[in-house]
PDB file of C-alpha atoms in Angstrom:
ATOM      1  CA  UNK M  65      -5.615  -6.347  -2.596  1.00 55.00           C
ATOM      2  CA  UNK M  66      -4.998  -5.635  -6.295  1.00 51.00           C
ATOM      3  CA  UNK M  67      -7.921  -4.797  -8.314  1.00 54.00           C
ATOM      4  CA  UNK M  68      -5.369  -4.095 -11.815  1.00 48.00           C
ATOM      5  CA  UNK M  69      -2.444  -3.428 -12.657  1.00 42.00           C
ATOM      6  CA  UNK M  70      -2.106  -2.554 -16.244  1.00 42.00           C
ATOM      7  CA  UNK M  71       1.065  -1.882 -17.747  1.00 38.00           C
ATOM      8  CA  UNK M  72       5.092  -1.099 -16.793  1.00 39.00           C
ATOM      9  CA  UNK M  73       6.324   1.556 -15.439  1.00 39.00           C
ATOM     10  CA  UNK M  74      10.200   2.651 -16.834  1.00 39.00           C
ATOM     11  CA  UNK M  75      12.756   3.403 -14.223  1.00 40.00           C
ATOM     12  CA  UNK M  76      15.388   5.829 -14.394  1.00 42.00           C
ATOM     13  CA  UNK M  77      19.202   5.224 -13.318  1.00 38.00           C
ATOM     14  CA  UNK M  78      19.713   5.466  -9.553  1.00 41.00           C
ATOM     15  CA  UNK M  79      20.141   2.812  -6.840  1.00 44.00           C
ATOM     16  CA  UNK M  80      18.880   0.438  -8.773  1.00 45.00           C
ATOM     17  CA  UNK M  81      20.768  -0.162 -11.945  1.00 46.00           C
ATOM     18  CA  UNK M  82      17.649  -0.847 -14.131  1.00 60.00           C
ATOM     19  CA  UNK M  83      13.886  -1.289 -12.673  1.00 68.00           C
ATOM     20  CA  UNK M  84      12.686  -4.514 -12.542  1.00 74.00           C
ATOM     21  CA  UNK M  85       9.711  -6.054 -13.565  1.00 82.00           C
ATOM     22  CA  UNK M  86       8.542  -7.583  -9.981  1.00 89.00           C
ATOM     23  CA  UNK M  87       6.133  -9.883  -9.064  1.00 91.00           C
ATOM     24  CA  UNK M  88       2.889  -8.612  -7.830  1.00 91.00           C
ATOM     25  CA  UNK M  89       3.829 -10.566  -3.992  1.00 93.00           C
ATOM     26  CA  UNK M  90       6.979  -9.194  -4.687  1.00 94.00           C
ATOM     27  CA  UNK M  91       5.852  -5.686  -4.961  1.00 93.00           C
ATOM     28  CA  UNK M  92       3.355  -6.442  -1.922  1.00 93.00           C
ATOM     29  CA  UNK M  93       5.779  -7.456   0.813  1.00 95.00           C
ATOM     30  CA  UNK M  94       8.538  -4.273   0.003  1.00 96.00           C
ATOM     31  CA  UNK M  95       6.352  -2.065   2.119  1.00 94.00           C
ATOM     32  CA  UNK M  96       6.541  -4.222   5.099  1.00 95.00           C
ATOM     33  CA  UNK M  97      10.585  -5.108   4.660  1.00 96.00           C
ATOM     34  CA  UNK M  98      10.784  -0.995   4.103  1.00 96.00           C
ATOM     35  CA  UNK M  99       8.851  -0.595   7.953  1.00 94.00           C
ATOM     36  CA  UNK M 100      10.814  -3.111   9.562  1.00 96.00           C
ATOM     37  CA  UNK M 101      14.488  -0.922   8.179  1.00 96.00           C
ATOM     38  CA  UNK M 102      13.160   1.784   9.361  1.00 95.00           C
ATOM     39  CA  UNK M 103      12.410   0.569  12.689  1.00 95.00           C
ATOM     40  CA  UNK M 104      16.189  -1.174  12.970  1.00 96.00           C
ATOM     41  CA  UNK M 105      17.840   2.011  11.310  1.00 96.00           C
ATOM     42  CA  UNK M 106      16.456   3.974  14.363  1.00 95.00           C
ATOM     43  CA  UNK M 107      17.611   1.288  17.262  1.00 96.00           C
ATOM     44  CA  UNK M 108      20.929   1.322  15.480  1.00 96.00           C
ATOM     45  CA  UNK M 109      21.510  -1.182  13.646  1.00 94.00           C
ATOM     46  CA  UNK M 110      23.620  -0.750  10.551  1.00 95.00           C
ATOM     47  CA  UNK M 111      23.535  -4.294   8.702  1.00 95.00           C
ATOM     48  CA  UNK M 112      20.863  -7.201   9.476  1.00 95.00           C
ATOM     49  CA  UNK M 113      20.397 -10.618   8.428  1.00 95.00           C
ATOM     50  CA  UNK M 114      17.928 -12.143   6.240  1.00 94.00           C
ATOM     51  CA  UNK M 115      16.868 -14.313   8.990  1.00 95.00           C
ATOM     52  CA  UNK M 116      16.333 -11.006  11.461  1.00 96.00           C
ATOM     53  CA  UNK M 117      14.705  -9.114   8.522  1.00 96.00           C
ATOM     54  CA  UNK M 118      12.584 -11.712   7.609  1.00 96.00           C
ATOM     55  CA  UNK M 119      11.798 -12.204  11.766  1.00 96.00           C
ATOM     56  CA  UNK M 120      10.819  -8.202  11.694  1.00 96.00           C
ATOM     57  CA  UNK M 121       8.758  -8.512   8.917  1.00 96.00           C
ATOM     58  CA  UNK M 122       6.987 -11.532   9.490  1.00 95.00           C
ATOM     59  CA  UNK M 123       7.576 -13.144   6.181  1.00 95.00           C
ATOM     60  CA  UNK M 124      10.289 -16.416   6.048  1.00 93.00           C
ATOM     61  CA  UNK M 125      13.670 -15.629   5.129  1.00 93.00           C
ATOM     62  CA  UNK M 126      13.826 -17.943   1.775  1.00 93.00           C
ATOM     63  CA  UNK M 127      11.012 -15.795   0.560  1.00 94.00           C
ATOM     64  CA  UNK M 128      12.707 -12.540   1.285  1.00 95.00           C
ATOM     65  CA  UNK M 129      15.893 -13.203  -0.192  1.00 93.00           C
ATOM     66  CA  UNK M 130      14.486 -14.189  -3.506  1.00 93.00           C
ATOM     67  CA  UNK M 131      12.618 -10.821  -2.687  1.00 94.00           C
ATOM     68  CA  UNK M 132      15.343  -9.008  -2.297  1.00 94.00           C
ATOM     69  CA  UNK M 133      17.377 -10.450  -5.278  1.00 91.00           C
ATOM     70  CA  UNK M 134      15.191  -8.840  -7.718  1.00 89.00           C
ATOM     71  CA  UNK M 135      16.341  -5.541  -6.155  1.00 89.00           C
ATOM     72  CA  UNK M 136      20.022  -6.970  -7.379  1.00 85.00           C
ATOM     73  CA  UNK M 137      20.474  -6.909  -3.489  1.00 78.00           C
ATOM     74  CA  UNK M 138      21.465 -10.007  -1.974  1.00 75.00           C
ATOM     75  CA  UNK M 139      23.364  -9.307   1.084  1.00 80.00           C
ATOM     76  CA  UNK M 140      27.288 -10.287   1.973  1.00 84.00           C
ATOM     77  CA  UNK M 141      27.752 -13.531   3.774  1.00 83.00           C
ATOM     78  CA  UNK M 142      28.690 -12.925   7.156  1.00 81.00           C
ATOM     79  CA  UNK M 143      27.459  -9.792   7.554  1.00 87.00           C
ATOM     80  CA  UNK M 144      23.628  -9.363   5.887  1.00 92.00           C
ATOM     81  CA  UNK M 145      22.424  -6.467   4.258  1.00 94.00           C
ATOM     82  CA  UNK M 146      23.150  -3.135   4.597  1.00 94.00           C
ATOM     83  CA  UNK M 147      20.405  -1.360   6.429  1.00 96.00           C
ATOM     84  CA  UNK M 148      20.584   2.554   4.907  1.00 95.00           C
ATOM     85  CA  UNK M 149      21.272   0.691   1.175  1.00 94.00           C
ATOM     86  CA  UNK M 150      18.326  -1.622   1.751  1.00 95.00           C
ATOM     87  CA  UNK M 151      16.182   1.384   2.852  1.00 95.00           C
ATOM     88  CA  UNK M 152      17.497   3.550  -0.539  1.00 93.00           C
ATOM     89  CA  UNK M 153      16.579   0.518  -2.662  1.00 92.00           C
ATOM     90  CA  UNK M 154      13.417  -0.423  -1.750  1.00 94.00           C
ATOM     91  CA  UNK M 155      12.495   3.426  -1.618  1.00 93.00           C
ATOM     92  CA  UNK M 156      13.597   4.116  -5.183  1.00 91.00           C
ATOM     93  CA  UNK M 157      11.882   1.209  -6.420  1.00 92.00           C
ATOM     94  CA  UNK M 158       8.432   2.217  -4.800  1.00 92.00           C
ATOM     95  CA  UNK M 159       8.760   5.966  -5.451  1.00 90.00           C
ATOM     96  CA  UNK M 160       9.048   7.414  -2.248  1.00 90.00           C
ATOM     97  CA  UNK M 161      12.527   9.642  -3.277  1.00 83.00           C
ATOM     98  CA  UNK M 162       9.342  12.096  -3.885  1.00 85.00           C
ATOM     99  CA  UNK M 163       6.714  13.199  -1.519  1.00 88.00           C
ATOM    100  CA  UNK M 164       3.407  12.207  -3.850  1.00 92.00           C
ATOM    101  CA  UNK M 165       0.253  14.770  -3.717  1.00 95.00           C
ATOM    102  CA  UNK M 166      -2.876  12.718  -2.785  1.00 97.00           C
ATOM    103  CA  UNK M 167      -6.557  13.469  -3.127  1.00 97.00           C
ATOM    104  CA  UNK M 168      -9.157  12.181  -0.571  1.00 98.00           C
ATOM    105  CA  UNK M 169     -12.993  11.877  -1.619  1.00 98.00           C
ATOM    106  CA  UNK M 170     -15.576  10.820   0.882  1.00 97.00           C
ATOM    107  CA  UNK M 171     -15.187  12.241   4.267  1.00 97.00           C
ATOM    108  CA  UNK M 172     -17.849  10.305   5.949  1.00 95.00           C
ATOM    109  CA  UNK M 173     -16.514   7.873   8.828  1.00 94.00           C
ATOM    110  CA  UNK M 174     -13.827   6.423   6.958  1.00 95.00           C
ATOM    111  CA  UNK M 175     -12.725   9.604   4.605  1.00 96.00           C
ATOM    112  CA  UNK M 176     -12.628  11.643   7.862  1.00 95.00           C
ATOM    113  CA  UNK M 177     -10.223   8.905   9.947  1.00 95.00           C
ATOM    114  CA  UNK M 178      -8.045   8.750   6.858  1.00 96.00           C
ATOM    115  CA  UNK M 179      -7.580  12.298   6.797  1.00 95.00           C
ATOM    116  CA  UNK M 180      -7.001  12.640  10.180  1.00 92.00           C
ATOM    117  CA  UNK M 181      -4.388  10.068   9.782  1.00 92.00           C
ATOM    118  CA  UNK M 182      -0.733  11.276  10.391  1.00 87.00           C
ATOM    119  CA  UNK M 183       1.336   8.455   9.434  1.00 87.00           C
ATOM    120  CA  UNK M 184       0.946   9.101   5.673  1.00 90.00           C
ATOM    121  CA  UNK M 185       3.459  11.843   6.013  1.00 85.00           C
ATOM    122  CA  UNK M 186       6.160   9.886   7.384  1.00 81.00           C
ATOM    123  CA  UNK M 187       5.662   7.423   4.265  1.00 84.00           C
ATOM    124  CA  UNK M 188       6.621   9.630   1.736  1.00 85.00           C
ATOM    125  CA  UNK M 189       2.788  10.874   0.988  1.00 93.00           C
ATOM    126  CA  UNK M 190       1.009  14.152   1.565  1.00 93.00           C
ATOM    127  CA  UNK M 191      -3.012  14.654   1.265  1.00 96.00           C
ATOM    128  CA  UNK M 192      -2.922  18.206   0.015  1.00 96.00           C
ATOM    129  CA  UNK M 193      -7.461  18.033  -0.750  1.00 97.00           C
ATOM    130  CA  UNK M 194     -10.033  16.480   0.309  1.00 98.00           C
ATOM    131  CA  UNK M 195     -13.808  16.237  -1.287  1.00 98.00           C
ATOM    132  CA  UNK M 196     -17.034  15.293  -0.352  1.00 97.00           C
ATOM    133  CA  UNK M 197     -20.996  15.720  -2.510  1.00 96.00           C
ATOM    134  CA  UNK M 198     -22.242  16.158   0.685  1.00 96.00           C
ATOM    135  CA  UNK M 199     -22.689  20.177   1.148  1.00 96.00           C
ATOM    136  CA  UNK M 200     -22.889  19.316   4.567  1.00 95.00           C
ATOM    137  CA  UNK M 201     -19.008  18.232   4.997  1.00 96.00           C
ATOM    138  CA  UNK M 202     -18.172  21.324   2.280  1.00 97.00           C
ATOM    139  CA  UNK M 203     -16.443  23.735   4.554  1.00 97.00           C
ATOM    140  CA  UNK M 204     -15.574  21.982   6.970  1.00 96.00           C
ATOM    141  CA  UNK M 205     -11.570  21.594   8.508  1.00 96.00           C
ATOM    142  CA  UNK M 206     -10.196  18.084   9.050  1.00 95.00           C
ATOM    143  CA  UNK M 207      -6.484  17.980   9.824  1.00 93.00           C
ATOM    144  CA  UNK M 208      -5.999  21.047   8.501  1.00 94.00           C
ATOM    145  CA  UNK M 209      -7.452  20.585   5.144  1.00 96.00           C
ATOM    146  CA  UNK M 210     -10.727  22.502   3.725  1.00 97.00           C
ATOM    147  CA  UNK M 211     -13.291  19.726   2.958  1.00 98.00           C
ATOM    148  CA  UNK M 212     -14.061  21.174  -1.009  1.00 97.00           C
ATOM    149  CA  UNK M 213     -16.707  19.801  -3.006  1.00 97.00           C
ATOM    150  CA  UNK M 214     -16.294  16.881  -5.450  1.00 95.00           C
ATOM    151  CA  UNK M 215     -16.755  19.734  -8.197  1.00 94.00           C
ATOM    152  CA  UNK M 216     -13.833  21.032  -7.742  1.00 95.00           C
ATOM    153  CA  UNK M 217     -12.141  18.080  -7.855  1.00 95.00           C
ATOM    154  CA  UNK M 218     -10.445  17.866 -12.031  1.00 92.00           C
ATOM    155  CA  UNK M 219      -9.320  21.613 -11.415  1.00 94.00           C
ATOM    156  CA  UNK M 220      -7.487  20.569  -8.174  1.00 95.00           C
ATOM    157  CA  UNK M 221      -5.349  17.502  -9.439  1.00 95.00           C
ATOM    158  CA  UNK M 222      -3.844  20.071 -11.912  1.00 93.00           C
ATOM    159  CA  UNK M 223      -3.662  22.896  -9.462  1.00 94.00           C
ATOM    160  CA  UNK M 224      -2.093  20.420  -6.471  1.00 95.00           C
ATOM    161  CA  UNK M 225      -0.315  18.127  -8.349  1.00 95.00           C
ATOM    162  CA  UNK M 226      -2.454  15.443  -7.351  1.00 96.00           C
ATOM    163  CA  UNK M 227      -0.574  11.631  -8.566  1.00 95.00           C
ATOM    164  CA  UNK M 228      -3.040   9.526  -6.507  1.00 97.00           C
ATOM    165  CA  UNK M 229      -6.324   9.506  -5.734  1.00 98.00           C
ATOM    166  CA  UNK M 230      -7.945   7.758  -2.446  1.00 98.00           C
ATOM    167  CA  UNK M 231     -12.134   6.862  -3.117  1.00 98.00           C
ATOM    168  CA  UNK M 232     -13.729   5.995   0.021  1.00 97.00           C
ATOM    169  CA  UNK M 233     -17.151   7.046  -1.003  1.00 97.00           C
ATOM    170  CA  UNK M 234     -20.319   5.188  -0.952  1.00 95.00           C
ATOM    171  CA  UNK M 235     -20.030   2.583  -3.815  1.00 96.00           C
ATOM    172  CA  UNK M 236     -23.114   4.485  -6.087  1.00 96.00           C
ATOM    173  CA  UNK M 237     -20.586   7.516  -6.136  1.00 96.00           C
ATOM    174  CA  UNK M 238     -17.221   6.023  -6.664  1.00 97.00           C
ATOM    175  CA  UNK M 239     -17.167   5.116 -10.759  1.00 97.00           C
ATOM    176  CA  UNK M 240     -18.230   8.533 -10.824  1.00 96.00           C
ATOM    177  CA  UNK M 241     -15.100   9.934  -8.956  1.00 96.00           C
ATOM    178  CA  UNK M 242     -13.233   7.384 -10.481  1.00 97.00           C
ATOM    179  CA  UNK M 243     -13.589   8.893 -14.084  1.00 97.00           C
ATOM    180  CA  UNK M 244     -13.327  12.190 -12.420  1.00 95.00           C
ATOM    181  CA  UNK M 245     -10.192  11.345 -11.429  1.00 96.00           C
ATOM    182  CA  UNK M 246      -8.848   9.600 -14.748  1.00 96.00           C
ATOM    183  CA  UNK M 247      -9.705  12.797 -16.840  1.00 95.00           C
ATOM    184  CA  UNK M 248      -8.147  14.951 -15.122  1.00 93.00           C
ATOM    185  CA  UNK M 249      -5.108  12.620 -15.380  1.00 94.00           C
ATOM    186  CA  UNK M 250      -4.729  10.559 -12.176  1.00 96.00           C
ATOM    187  CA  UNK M 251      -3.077   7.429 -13.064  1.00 96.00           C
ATOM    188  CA  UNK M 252      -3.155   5.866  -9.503  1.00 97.00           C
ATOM    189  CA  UNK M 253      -6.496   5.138  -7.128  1.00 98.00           C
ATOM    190  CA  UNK M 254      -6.766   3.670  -3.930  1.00 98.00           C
ATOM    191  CA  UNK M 255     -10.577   2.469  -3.745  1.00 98.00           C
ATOM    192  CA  UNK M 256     -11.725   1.883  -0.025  1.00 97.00           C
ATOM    193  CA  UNK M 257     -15.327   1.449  -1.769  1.00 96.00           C
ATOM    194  CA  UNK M 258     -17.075  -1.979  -1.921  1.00 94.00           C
ATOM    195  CA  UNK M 259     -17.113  -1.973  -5.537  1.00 95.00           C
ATOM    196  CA  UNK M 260     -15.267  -2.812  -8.781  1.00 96.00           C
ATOM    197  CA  UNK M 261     -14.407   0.333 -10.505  1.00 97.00           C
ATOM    198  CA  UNK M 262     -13.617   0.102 -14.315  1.00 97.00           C
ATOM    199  CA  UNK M 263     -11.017   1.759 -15.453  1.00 97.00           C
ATOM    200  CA  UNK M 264      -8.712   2.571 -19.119  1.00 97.00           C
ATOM    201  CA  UNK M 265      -5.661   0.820 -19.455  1.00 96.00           C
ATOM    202  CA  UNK M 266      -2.848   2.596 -17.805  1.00 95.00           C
ATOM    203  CA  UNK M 267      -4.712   3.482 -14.982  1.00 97.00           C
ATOM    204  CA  UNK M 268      -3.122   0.982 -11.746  1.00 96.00           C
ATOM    205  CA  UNK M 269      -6.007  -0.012  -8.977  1.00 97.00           C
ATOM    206  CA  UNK M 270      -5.956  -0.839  -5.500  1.00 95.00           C
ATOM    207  CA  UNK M 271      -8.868  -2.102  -3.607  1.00 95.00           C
ATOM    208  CA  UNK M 272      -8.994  -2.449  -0.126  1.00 94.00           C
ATOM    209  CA  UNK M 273     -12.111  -4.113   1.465  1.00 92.00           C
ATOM    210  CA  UNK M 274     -12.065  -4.527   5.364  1.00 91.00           C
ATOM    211  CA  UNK M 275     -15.049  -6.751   5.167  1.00 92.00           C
ATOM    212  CA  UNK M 276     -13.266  -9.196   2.589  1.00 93.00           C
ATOM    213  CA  UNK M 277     -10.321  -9.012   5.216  1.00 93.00           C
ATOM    214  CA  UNK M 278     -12.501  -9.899   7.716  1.00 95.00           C
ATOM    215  CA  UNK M 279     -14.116 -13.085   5.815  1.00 96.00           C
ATOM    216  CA  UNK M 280     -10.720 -14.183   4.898  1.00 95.00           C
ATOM    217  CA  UNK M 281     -10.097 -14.155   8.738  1.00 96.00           C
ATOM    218  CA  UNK M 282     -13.399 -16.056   9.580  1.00 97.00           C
ATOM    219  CA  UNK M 283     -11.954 -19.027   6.756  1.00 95.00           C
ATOM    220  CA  UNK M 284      -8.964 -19.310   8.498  1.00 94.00           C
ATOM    221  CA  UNK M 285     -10.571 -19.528  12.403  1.00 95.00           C
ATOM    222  CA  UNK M 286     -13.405 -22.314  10.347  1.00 94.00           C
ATOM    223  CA  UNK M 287     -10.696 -24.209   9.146  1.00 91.00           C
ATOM    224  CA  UNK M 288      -8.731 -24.697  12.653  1.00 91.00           C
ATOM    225  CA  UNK M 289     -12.226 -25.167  14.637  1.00 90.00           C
ATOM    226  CA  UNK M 290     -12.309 -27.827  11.953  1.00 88.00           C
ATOM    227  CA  UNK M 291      -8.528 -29.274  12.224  1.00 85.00           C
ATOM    228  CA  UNK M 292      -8.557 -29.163  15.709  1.00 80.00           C
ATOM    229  CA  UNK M 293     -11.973 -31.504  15.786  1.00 73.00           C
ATOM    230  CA  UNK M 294      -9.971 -33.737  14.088  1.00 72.00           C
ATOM    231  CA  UNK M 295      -7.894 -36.591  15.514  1.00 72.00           C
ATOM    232  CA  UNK M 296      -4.620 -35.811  16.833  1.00 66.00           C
ATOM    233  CA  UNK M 297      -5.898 -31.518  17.045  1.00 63.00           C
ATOM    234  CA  UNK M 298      -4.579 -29.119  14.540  1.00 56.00           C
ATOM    235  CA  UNK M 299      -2.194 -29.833  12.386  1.00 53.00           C
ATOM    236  CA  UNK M 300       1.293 -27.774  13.471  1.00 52.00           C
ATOM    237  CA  UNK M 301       0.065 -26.216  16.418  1.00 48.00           C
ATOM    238  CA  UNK M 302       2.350 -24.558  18.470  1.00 49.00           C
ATOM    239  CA  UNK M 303       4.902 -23.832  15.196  1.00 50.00           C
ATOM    240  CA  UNK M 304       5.502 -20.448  13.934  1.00 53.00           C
ATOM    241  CA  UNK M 305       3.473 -18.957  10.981  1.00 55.00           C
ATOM    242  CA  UNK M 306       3.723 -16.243   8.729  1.00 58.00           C
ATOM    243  CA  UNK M 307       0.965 -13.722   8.722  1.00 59.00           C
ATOM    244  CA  UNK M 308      -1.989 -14.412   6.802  1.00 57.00           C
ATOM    245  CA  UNK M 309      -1.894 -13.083   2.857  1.00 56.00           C
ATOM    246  CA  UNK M 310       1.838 -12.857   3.428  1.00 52.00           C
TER     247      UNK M 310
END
């Protein structure tokens, strides 16, 4: 879930002639097209349809190819799309030709199971420090990592590099990390906390919210109980569907 997005970002030359301007959907869905490559590069496939893409990644294949044409990739009939081109496009346009430094603060139940969390690594990202108030947590090792307090946290993004920071604090703390993280020049935050943060222009915001997920869910499984009250049950049962939020 977006909270902002303010601004574009310029490209540079590389797989992509020039960097598009993509639609917000647009730029949601390339993560999941960018899994399911990965997955058929290692069985071994070397081209794939848009319908088998599509198929892997659980979107349908009208939407992906108008997807996919913003890239300037759309495929050669008869054959599909190349898998290892795909994989370089998408990659350049989301930034992952470069391992990005990431900051972690709040290592309570969440904090600590994103820490712990290997699969970051494999997607291009690397949590290099991790902060907590709590003196408690200070000192202690989670994957590896130091637990530092939240004071230290302006000197680190310039020491580390840090290009994204991850806020899964209680909500009272986070607009206080949150302009901790903005002065000391982090242009990019992931906020796991159940709150709207407010940040300068220039500064792009995701929020995820499990329990929001979770009431989206309960909407959906309200609205079939209801359809399926009706006469004649629920409307296109038994047909495919893309995932929800797709």
């Amino acid at each position: 879930m977006s909270q902002q997005r303010h601004g574009n970002t310029p490209g540079n030359a590389g797989a992509v002639p020039a960097f598009p301007d993509l639609p917000e959907a647009t730029i949601a869905r390339l993560p999941e097209y960018l899994r399911a490559l990965h997955n058929l590069a290692e069985a071994g496939s070397d081209t794939i349809s848009s319908e088998g893409l599509a198929a892997a990644a659980g979107v349908n294949s009208a939407k992906l190819r108008k997807d996919l044409s913003h890239l300037g990739s759309y495929g050669t009939r008869g054959v599909g799309y190349d898998v290892t081109l795909l994989i370089d496009q998408i990659e350049y346009i989301l930034g992952l030709d470069q391992r990005r430094a990431v900051a972690l603060v709040g290592v309570g139940n969440l904090g600590h199971a994103l820490a712990g969390y290997d699969g970051f690594a494999s997607r291009g990202f690397r949590i290099v420090a991790l902060f907590d108030a709590d003196l408690e947590q200070v000192g202690k090792a989670i994957n590896g990592l130091t637990v530092r307090h939240v004071g230290e946290l302006r000197r680190s993004v310039v020491e580390d590099g840090i290009t994204i920071g991850v806020i899964s604090t209680p909500p009272s703390a986070a607009q206080g990390v949150a302009d901790d993280l903005v002065a000391a020049g982090v242009t990019s935050i992931l906020n796991f906390a159940p709150c709207v943060l407010s940040v300068p222009a220039g500064v792009d915001v995701r929020k995820v919210d499990l329990a929001i997920e979770l009431q989206i869910l309960s909407f959906h499984e309200h609205r079939k109980a209801s359809l399926t009250a009706l006469p004649g049950g629920l409307v296109g049962e038994g047909e495919n569907q893309e995932a929800v939020g797709s």
